[in-house]
PDB file of C-alpha atoms in Angstrom:
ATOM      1  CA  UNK A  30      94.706  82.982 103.978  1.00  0.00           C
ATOM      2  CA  UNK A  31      98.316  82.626 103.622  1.00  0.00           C
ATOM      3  CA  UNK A  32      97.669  78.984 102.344  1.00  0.00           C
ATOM      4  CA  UNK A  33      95.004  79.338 100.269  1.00  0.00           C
ATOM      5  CA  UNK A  34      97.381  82.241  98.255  1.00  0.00           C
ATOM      6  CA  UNK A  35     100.152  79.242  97.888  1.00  0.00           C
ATOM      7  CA  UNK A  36      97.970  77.003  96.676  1.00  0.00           C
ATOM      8  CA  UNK A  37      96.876  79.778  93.787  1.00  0.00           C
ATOM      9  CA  UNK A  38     100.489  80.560  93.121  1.00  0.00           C
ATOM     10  CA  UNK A  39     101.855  76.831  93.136  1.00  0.00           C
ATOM     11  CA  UNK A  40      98.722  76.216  90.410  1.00  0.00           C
ATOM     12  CA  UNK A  41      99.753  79.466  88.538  1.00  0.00           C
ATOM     13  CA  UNK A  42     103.072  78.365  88.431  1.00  0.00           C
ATOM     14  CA  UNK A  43     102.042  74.786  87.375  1.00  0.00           C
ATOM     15  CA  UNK A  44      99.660  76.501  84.653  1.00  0.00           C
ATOM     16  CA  UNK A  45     102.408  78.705  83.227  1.00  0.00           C
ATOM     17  CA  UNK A  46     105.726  75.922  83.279  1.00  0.00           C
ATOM     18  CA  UNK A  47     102.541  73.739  81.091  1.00  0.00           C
ATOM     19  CA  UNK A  48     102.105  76.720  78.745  1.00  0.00           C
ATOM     20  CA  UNK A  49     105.812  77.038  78.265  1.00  0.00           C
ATOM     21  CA  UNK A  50     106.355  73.050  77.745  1.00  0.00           C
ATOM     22  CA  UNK A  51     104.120  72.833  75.024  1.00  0.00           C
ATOM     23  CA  UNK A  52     104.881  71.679  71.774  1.00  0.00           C
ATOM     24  CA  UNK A  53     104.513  74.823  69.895  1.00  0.00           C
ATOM     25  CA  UNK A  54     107.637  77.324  68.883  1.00  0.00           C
ATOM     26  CA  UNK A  55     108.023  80.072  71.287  1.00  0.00           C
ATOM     27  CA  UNK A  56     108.233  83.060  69.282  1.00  0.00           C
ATOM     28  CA  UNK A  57     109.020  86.521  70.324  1.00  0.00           C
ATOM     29  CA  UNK A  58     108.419  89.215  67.654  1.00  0.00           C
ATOM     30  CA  UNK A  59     109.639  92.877  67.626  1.00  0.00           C
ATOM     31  CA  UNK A  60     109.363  95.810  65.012  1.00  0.00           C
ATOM     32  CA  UNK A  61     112.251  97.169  63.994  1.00  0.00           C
ATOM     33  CA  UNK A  62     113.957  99.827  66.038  1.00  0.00           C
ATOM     34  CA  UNK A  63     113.975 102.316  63.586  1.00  0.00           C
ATOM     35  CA  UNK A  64     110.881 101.275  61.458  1.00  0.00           C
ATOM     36  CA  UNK A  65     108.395 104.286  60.533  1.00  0.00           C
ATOM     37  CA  UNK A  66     106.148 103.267  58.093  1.00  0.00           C
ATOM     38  CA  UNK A  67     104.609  99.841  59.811  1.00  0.00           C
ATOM     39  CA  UNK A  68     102.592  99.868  62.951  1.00  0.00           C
ATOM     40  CA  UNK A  69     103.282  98.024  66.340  1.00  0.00           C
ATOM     41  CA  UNK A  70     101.864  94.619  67.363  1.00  0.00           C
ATOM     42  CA  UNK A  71      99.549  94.811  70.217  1.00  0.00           C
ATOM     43  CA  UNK A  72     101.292  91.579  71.429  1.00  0.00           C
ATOM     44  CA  UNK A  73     105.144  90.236  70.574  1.00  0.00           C
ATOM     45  CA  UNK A  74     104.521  86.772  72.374  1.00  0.00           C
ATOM     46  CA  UNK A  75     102.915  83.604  70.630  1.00  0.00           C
ATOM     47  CA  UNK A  76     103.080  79.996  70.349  1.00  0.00           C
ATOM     48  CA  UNK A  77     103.656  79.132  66.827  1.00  0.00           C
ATOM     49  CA  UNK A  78     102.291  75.367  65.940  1.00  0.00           C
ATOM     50  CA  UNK A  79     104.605  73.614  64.624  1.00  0.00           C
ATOM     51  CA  UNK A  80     103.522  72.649  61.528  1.00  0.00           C
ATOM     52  CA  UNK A  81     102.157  76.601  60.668  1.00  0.00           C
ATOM     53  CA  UNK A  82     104.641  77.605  57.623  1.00  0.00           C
ATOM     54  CA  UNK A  83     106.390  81.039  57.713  1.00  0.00           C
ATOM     55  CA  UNK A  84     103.252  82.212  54.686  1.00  0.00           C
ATOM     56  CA  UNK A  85     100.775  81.320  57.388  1.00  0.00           C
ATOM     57  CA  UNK A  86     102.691  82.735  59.718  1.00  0.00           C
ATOM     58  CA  UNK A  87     103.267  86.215  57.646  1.00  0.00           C
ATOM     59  CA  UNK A  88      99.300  86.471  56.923  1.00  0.00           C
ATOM     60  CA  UNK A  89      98.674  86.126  61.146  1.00  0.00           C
ATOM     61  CA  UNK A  90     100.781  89.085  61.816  1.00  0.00           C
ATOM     62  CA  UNK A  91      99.752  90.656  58.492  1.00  0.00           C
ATOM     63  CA  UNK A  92      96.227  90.556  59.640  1.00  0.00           C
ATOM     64  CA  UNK A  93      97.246  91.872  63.529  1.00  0.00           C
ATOM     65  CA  UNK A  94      98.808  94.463  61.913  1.00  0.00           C
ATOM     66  CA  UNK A  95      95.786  95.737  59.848  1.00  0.00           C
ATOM     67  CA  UNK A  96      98.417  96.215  56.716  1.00  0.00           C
ATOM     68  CA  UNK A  97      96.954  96.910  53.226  1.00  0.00           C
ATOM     69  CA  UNK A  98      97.652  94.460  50.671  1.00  0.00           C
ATOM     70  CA  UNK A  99     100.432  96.757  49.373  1.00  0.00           C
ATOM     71  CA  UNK A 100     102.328  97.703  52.299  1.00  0.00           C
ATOM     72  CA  UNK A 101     105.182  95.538  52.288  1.00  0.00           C
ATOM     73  CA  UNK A 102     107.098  93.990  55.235  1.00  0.00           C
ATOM     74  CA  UNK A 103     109.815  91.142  56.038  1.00  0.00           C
ATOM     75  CA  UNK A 104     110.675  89.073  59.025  1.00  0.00           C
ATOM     76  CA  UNK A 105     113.973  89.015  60.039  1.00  0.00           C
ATOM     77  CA  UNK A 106     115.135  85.453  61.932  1.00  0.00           C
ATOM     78  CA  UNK A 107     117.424  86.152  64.870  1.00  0.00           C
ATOM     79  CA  UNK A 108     118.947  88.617  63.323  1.00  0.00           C
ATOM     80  CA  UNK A 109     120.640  86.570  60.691  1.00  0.00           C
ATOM     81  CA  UNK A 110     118.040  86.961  57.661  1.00  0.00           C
ATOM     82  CA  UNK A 111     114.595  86.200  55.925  1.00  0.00           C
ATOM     83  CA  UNK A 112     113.789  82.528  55.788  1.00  0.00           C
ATOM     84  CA  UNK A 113     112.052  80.772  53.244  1.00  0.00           C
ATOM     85  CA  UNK A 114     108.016  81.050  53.167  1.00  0.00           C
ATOM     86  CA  UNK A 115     107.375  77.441  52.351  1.00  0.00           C
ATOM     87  CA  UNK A 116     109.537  75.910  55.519  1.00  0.00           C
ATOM     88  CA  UNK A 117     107.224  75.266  58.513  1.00  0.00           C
ATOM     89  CA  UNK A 118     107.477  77.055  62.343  1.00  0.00           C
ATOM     90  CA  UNK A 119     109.499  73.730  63.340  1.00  0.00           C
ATOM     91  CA  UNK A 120     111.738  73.720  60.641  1.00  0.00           C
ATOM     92  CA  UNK A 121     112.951  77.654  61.517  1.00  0.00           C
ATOM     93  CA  UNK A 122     112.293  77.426  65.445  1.00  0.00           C
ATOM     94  CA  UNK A 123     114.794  74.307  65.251  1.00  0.00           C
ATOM     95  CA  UNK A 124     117.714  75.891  63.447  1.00  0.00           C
ATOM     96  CA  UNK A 125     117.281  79.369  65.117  1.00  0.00           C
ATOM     97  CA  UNK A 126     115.963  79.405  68.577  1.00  0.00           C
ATOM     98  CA  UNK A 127     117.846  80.994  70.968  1.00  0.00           C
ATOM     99  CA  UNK A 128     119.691  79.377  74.110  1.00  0.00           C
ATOM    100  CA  UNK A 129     116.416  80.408  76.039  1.00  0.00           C
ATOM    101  CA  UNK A 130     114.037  78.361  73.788  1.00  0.00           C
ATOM    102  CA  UNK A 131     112.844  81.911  72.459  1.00  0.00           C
ATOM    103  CA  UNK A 132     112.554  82.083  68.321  1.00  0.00           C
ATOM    104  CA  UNK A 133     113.509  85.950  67.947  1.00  0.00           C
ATOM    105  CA  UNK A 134     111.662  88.007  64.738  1.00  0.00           C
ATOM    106  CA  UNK A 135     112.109  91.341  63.781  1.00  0.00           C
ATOM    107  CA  UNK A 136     110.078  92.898  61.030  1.00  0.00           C
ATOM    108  CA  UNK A 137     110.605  95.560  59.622  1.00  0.00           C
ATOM    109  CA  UNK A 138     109.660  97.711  56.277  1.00  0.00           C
ATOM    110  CA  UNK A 139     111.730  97.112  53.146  1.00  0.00           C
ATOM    111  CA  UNK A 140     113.988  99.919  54.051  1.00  0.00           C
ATOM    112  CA  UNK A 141     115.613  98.032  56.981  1.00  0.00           C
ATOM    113  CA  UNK A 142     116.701  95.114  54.223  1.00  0.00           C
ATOM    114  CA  UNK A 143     117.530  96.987  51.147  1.00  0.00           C
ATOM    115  CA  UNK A 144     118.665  94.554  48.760  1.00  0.00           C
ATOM    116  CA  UNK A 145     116.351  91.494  50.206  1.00  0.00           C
ATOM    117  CA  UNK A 146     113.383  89.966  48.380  1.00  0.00           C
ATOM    118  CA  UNK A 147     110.087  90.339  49.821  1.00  0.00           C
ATOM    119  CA  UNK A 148     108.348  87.805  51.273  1.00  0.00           C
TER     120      UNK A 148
END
């Protein structure tokens, strides 16, 4: 039995290190610490295509999130601010992935940005 459990963990492992290889930006998103008004993701994991802009983007986790057309929220990209809507997945995952091929997101309500625009 001992080999038969190797063999499923050695094709586990082979399934997962293919997941993780794939051509699609790793993307891990959070809510904001202290955010009150939006609710939480039931997942903070995906892989992004490449070519899905940040709009597309917005209206998946809009539409995981169940918000109302007038609830507002923004995505904040590794901390360092909100990028443009009409640049694609690739075009933010390659200027501000992490060292550990993770894209970081926070989103937050419009209290968390004050001054920003919405997206």
């Amino acid at each position: 039995v001992p080999s038969d459990r190797m063999k499923a963990i050695t094709i586990w492992s082979d399934l997962v290190a293919d997941v993780l290889n794939q051509d699609d930006a790793k993307v891990i998103i959070e809510r904001y610490d202290r955010e009150k008004f939006l609710p939480p993701l039931d997942k903070t994991k995906f892989l992004v295509p490449h070519e899905l802009t940040m709009t597309q983007f917005v209206t998946i986790i809009r539409n995981r999130m169940s918000l109302l057309p007038t609830q507002a929220f923004y995505l904040l990209i590794d901390g360092s601010g909100l990028a443009s809507m009409s640049l694609t997945m690739a075009q933010v995952y390659r200027e501000h992935q992490d060292d550990d091929g993770f894209l970081y997101i926070t989103y937050a309500s419009q209290e968390m940005f004050g001054h920003s625009k919405p997206l």
